[in-house]
CSV table of C-alpha atoms and ligand atoms in Angstrom, one decimal:
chain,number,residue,atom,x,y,z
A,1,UNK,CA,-35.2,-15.1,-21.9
A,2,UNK,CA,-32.5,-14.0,-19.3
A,3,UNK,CA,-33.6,-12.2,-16.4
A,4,UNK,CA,-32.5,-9.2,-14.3
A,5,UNK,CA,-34.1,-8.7,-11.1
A,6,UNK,CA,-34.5,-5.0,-10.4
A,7,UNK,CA,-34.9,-3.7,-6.7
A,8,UNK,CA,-35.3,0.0,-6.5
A,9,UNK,CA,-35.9,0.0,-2.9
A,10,UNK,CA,-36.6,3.5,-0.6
A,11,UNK,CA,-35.4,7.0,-0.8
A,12,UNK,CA,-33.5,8.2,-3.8
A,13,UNK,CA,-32.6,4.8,-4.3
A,14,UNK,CA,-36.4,4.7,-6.1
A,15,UNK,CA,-35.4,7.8,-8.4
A,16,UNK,CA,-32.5,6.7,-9.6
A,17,UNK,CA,-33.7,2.8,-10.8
A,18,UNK,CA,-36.1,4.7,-12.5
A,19,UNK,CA,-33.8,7.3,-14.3
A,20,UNK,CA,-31.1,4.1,-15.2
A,21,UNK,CA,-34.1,2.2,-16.4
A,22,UNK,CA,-34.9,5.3,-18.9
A,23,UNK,CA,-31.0,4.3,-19.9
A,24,UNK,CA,-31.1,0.5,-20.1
A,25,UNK,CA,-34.6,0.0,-21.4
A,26,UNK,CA,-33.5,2.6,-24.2
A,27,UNK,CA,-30.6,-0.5,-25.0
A,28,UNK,CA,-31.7,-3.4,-27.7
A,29,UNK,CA,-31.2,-5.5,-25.1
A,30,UNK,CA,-32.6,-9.1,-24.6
A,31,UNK,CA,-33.7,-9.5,-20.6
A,32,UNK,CA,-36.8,-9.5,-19.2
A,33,UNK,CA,-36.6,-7.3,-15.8
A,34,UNK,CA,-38.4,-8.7,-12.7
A,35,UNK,CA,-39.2,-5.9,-10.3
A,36,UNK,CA,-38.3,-7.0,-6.3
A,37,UNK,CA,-39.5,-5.7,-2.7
A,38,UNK,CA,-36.8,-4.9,-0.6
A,39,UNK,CA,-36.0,-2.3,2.5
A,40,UNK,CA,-38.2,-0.3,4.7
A,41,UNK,CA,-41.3,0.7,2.7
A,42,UNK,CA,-41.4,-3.3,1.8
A,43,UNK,CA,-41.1,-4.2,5.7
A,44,UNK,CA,-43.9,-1.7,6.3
A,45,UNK,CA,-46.3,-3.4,3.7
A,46,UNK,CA,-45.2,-7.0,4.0
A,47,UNK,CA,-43.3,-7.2,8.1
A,48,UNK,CA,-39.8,-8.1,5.9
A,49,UNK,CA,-37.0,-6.1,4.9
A,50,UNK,CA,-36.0,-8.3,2.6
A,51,UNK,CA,-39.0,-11.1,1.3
A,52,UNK,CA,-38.3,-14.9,-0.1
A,53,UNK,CA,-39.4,-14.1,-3.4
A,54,UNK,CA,-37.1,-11.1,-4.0
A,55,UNK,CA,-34.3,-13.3,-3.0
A,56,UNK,CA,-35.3,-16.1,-5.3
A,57,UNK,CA,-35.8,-13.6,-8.2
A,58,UNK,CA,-32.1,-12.8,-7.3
A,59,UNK,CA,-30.8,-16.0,-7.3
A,60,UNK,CA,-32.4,-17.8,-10.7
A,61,UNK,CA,-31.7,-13.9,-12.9
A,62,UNK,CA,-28.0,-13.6,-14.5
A,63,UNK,CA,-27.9,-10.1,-12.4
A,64,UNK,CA,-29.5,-7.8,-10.1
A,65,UNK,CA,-29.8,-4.1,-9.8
A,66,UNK,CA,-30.4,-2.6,-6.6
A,67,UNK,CA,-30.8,1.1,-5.7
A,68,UNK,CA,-30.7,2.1,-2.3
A,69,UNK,CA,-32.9,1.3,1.2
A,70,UNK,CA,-33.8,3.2,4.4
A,71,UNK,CA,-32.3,0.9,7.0
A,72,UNK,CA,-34.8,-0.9,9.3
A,73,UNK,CA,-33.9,-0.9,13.3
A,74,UNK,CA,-33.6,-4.5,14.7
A,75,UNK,CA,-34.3,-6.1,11.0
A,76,UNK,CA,-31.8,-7.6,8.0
A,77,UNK,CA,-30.4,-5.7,5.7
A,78,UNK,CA,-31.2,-6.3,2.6
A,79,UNK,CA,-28.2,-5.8,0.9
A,80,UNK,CA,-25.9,-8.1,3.4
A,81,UNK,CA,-28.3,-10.3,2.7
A,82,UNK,CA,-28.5,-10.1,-1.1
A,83,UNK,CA,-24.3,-10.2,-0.6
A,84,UNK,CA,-24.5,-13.4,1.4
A,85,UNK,CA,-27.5,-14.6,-0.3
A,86,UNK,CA,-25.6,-14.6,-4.1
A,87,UNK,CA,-22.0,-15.4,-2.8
A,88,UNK,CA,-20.7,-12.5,-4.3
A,89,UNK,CA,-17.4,-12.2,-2.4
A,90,UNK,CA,-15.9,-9.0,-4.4
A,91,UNK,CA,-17.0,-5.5,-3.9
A,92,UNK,CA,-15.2,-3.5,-7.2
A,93,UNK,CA,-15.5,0.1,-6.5
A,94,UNK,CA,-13.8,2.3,-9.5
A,95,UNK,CA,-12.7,5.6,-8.6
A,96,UNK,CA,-12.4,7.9,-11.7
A,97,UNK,CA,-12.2,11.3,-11.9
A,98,UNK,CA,-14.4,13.0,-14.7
A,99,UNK,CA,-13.4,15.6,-17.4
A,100,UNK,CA,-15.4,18.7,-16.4
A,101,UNK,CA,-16.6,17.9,-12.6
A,102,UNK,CA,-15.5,20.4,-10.5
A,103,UNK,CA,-13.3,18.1,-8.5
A,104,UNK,CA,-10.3,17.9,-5.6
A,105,UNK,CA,-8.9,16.2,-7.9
A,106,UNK,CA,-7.9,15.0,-11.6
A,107,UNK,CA,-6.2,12.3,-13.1
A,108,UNK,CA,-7.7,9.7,-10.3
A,109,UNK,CA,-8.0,6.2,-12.0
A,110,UNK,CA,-8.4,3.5,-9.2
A,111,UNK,CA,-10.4,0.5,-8.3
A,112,UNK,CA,-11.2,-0.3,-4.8
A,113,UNK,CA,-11.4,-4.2,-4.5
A,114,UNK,CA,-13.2,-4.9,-0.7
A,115,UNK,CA,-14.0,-8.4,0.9
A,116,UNK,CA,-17.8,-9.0,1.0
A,117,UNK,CA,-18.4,-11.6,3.2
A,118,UNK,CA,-16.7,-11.0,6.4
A,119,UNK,CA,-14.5,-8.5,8.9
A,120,UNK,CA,-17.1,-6.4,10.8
A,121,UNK,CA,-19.9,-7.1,8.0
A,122,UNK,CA,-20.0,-11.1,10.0
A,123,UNK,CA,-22.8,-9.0,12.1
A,124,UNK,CA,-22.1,-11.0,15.1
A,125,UNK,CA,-22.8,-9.1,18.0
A,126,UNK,CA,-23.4,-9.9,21.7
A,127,UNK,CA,-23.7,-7.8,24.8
A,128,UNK,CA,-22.6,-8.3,28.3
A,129,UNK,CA,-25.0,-7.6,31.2
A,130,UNK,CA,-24.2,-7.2,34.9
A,131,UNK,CA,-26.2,-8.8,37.2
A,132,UNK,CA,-29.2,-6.6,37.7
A,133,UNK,CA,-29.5,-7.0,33.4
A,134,UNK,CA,-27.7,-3.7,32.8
A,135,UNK,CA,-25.6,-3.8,29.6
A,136,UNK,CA,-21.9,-3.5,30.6
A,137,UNK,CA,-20.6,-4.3,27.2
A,138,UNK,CA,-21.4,-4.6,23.4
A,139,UNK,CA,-18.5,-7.4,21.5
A,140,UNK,CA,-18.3,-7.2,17.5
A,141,UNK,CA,-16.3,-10.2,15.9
A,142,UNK,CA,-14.4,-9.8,12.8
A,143,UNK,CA,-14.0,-12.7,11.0
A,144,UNK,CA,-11.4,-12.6,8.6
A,145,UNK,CA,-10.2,-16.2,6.9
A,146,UNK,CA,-7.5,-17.4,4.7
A,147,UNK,CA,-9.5,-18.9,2.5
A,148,UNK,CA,-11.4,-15.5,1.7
A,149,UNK,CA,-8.6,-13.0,1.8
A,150,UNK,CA,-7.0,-15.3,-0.6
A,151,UNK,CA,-10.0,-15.5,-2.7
A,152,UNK,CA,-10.4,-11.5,-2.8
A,153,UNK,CA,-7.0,-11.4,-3.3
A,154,UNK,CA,-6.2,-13.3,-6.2
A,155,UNK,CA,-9.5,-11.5,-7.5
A,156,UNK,CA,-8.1,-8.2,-7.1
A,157,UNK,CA,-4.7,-9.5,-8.8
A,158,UNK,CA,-6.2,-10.7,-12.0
A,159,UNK,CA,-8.4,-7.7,-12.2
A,160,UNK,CA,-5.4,-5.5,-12.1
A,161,UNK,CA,-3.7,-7.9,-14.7
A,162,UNK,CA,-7.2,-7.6,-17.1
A,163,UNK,CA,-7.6,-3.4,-16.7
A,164,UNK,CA,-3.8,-3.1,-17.5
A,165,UNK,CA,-2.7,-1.7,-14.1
A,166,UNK,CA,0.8,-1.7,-13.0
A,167,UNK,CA,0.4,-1.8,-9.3
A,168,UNK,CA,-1.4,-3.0,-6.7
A,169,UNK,CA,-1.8,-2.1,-2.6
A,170,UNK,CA,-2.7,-3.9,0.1
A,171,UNK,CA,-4.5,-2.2,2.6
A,172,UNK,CA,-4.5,-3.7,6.8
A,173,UNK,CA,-4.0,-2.6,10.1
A,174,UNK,CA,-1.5,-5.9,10.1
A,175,UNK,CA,0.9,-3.9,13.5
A,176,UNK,CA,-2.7,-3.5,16.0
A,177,UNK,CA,-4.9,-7.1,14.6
A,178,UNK,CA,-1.8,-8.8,14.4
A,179,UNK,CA,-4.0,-12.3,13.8
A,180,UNK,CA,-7.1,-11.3,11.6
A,181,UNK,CA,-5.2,-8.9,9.3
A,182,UNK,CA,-1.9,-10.9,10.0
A,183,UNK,CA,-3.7,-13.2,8.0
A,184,UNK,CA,-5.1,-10.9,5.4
A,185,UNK,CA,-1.7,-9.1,4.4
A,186,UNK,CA,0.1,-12.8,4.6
A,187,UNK,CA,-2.6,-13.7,1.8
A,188,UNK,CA,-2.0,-11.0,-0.3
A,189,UNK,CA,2.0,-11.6,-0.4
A,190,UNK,CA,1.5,-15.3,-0.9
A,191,UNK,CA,-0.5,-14.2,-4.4
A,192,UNK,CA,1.8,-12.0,-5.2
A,193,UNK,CA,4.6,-14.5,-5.0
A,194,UNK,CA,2.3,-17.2,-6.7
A,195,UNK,CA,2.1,-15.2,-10.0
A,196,UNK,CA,5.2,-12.1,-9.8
A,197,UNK,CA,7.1,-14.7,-12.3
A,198,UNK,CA,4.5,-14.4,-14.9
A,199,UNK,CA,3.9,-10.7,-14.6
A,200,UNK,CA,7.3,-8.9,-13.5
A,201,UNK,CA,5.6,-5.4,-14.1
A,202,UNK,CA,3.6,-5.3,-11.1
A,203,UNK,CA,4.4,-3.6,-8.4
A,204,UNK,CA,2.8,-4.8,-5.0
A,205,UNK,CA,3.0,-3.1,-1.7
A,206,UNK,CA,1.1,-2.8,1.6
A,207,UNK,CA,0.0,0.8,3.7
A,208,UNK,CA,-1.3,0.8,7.1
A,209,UNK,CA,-5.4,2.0,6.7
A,210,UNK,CA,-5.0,4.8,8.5
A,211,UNK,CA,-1.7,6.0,6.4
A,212,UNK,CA,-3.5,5.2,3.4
A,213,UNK,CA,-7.1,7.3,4.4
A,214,UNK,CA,-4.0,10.4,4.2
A,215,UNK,CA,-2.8,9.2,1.3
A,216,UNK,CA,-5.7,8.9,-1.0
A,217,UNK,CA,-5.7,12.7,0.0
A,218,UNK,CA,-1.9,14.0,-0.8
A,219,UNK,CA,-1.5,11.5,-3.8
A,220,UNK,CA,-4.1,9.8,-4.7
A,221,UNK,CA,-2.7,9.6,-8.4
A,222,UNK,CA,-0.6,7.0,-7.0
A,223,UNK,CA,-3.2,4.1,-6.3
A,224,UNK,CA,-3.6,2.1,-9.2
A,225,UNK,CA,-6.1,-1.1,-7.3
A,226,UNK,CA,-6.2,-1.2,-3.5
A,227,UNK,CA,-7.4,-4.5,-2.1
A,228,UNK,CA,-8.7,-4.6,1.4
A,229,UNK,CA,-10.8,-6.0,4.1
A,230,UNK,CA,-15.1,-5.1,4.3
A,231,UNK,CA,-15.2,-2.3,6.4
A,232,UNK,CA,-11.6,-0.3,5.5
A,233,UNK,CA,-13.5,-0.6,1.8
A,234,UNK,CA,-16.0,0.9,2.2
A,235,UNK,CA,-14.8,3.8,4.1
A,236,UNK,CA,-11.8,4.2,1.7
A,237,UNK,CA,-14.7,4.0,-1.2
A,238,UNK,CA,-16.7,6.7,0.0
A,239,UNK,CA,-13.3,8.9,0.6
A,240,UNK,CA,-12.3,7.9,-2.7
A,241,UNK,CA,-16.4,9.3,-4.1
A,242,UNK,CA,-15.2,12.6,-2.3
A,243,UNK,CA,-12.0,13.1,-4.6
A,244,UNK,CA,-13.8,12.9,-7.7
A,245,UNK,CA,-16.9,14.9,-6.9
A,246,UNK,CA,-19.0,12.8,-4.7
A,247,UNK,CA,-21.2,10.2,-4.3
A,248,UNK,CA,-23.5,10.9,-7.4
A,249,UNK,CA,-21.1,9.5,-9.3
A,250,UNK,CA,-19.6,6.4,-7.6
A,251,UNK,CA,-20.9,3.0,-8.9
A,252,UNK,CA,-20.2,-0.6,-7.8
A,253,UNK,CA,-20.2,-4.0,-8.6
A,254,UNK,CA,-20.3,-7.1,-6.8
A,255,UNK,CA,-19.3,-10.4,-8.5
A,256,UNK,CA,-19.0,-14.0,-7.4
A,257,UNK,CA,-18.6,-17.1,-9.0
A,258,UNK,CA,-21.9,-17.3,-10.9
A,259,UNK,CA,-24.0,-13.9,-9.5
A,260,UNK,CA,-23.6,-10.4,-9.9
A,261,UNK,CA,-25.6,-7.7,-7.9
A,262,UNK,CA,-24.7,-4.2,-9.2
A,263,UNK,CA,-25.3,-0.5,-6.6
A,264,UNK,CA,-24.6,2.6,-6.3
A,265,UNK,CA,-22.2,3.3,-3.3
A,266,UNK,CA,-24.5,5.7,-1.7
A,267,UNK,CA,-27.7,5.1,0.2
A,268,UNK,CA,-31.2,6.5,0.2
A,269,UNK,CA,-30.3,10.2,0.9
A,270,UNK,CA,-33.3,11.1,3.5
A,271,UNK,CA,-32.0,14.7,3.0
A,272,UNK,CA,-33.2,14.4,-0.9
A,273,UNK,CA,-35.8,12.1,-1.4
A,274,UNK,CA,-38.4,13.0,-3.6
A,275,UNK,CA,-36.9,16.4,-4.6
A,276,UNK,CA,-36.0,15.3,-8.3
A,277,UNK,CA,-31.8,16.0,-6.7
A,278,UNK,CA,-30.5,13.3,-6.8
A,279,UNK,CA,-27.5,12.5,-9.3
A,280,UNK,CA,-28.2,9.2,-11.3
A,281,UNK,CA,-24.6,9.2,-12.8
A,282,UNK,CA,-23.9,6.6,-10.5
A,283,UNK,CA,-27.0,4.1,-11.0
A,284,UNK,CA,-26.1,4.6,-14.7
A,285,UNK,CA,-22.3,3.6,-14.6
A,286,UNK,CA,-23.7,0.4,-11.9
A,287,UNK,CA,-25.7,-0.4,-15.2
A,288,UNK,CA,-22.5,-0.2,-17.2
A,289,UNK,CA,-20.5,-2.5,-14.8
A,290,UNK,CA,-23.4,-5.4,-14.8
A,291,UNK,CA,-23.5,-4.9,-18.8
A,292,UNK,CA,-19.9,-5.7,-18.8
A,293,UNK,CA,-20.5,-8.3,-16.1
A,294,UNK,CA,-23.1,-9.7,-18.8
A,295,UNK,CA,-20.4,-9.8,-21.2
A,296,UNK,CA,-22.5,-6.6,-23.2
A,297,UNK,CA,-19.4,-4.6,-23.3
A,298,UNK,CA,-20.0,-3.0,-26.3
A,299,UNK,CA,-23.3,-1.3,-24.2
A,300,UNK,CA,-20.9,-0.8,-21.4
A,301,UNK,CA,-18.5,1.3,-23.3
A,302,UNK,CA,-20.7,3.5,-24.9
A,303,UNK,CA,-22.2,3.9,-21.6
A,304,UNK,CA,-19.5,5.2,-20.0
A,305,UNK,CA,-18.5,7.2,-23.0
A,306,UNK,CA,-22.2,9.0,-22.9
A,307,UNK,CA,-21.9,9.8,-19.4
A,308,UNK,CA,-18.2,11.1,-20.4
A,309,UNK,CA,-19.5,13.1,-22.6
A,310,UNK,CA,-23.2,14.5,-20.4
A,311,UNK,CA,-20.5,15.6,-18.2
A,312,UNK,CA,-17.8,17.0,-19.6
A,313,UNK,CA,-20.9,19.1,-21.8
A,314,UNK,CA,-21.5,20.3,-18.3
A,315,UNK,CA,-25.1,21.6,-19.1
A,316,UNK,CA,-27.1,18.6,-17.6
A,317,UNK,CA,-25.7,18.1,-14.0
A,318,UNK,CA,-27.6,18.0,-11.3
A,319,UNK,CA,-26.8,20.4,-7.6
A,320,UNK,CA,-24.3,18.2,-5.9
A,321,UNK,CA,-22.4,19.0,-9.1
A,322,UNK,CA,-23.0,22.4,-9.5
A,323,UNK,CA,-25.8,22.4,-11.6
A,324,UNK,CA,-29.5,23.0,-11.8
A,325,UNK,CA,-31.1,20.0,-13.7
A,326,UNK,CA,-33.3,17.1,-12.5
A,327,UNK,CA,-32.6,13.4,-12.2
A,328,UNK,CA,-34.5,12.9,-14.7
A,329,UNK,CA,-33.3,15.6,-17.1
A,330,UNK,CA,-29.7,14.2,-16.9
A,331,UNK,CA,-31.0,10.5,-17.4
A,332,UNK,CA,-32.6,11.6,-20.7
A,333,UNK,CA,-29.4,13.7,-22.0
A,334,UNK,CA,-27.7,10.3,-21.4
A,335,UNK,CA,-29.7,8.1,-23.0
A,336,UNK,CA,-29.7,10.8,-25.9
A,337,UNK,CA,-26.4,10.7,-26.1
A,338,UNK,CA,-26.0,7.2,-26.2
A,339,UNK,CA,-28.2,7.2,-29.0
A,340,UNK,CA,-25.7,9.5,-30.9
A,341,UNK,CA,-23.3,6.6,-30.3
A,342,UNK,CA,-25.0,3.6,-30.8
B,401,ATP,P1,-25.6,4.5,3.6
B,401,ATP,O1,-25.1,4.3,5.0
B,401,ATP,O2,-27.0,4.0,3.5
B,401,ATP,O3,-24.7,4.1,2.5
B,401,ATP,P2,-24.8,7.2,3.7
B,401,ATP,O4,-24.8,7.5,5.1
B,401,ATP,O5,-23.5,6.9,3.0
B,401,ATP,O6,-25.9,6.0,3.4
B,401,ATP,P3,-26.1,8.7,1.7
B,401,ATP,O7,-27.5,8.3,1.7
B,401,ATP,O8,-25.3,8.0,0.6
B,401,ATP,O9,-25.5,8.4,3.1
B,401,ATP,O10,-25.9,10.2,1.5
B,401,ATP,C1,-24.7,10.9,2.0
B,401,ATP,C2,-24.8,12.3,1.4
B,401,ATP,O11,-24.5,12.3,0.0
B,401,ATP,C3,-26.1,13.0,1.6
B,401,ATP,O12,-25.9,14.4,1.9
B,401,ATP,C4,-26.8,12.9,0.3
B,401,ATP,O13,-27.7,13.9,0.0
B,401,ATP,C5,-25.6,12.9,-0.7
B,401,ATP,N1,-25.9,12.0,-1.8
B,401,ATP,C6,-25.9,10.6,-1.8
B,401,ATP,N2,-26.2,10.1,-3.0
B,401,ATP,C7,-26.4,11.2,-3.8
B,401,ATP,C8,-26.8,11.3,-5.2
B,401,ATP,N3,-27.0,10.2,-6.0
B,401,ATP,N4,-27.0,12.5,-5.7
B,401,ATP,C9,-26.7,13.6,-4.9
B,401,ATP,N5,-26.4,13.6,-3.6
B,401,ATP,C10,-26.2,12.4,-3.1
């Protein structure tokens, strides 16, 4: 049978795999699901953040779910190293505004399309010291290749092409790192020019990240799929989480040439842990996006139209949206729901 490796991980991170599992396992589905260590409470019990066996459980299932980790001073992360690990050089982050959240925002229907594997996220760091040892300073260097920004980019442009959308934005800082996003922003033109024969109706331009943090704020109906370097990503993702009512309700996927590993944007939440708080919206629509990723898109939809439908109902939300119910309460209206539709 086909395998998903499941890693729940620390924090809310554990509450939420279990509420999505209350979802998925409700699905006549055929996969077996191999629990995995990873994250702080793992390097406690076992010295590793991250052991061998969770990342060969990753690499022979057809997906993995991960929830969220507690990050380890001085060790791996687990989820760079699940990313490296699985090759899975796309980050999609959808940004989609919900009928009935209380929102900034309606109408928002974008998909954030970050590099994985390098930029800042290369994690190669050095210090300098002065004689007498004394660190004088700390160097970070952000790899960014052709071959990759080509690779995300030509990703991005056939995702837009495949969900319909008319326009797609490049986003750099191209004028201050003249070589690294030089490189990056020359990419993105050279696919656009590649396939603008074939598909006349899209529109391509280019904003500067720090114009574009403003505009995702005064007209953020405009975006349609942005396409951008590791770290701009995932600030612009979690910016993107706070026009549509937060990070409860953000999910993510990241695909590569054979592997899919499937998150929610946010992290463990210390600040909720083990209150019954936290919003699961987000592990459920992760679940959606590797059910599509499995080619199980007629799961996936109804998914997304259960979750639609929880919260547009508005009864069953949990407090970052307003309302007073429990992870676990909202899990089951979904699953209920998605037995209405099945
Ligand atoms: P990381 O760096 O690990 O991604 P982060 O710094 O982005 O983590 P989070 O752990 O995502 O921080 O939490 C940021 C804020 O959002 C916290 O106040 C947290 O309580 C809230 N939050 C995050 N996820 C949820 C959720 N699923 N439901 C409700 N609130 C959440």
């Amino acid at each position: 049978m086909k395998k998903i490796t499941t890693i729940a991980g620390d924090g809310i991170g554990k509450e939420v795999m279990e509420a999505g599992m209350i979802v998925l396992e409700s699905l006549d589905l055929n996969y077996d699901f191999i629990e995995s260590k990873a994250g702080y409470e793992c390097f406690q019990k076992c010295g590793t953040t991250i052991p061998e066996e969770t990342l060969k459980n990753a690499r022979k299932s057809s997906a993995t779910l991960f929830g969220a980790i507690d990050s380890t001073p001085g060790e791996k992360s687990p989820i760079i190293t699940l990313r490296k690990e699985l090759e899975v050089f796309a980050n999609l982050r959808p940004i989609k505004s919900f009928e009935g959240v209380n929102s900034l925002f309606k109408n928002v229907d974008f998909l954030i399309v970050r590099e994985n594997t390098e930029g800042l996220y290369s994690q190669i760091e050095s210090f300098e010291k002065s004689e007498n040892g004394k660190v004088t300073k700390s160097i970070a260097k952000r790899i960014i290749t052709q071959k990759a920004s080509m690779k995300i980019c030509e990703f991005a442009y056939k995702k837009a092409i495949e969900n319909k959308k008319k326009k797609i934005t490049c986003v750099h800082k191209a004028n201050v790192l003249k070589k690294t996003d030089g490189i990056f922003k020359d990419s993105f033109y050279n696919i656009i020019n590649k396939y603008s024969q074939e598909n006349p109706q899209i529109i391509a331009n280019d904003y500067y990240i720090d114009a574009t943090a403003m505009y995702l704020i005064t007209k953020p109906q405009e975006f349609e799929v942005i396409v951008t370097s590791n770290l701009y990503g995932d600030i612009l993702s979690d910016e993107g989480a706070g026009l549509i009512g937060g990070l409860g309700l953000s999910p993510s996927a990241n695909i590569g040439d054979k592997n899919g590993l499937f998150e929610p944007v946010h992290g463990s939440a210390p600040d909720i842990e083990g209150k019954g708080l936290a919003n699961p919206v987000a592990m459920v629509l992760s679940i959606s996006m590797m059910l599509e990723f499995l080619k199980e898109e007629y799961y996936a939809n109804k998914i997304n139209l259960a979750v639609e439908n929880v919260l547009k109902k508005g009864k069953t939300i949990t407090p970052d949206l307003g309302g007073t119910s429990k992870t676990m309460d909202v899990a089951i209206s979904i699953k209920d729901e998605l037995e209405k539709l099945i």
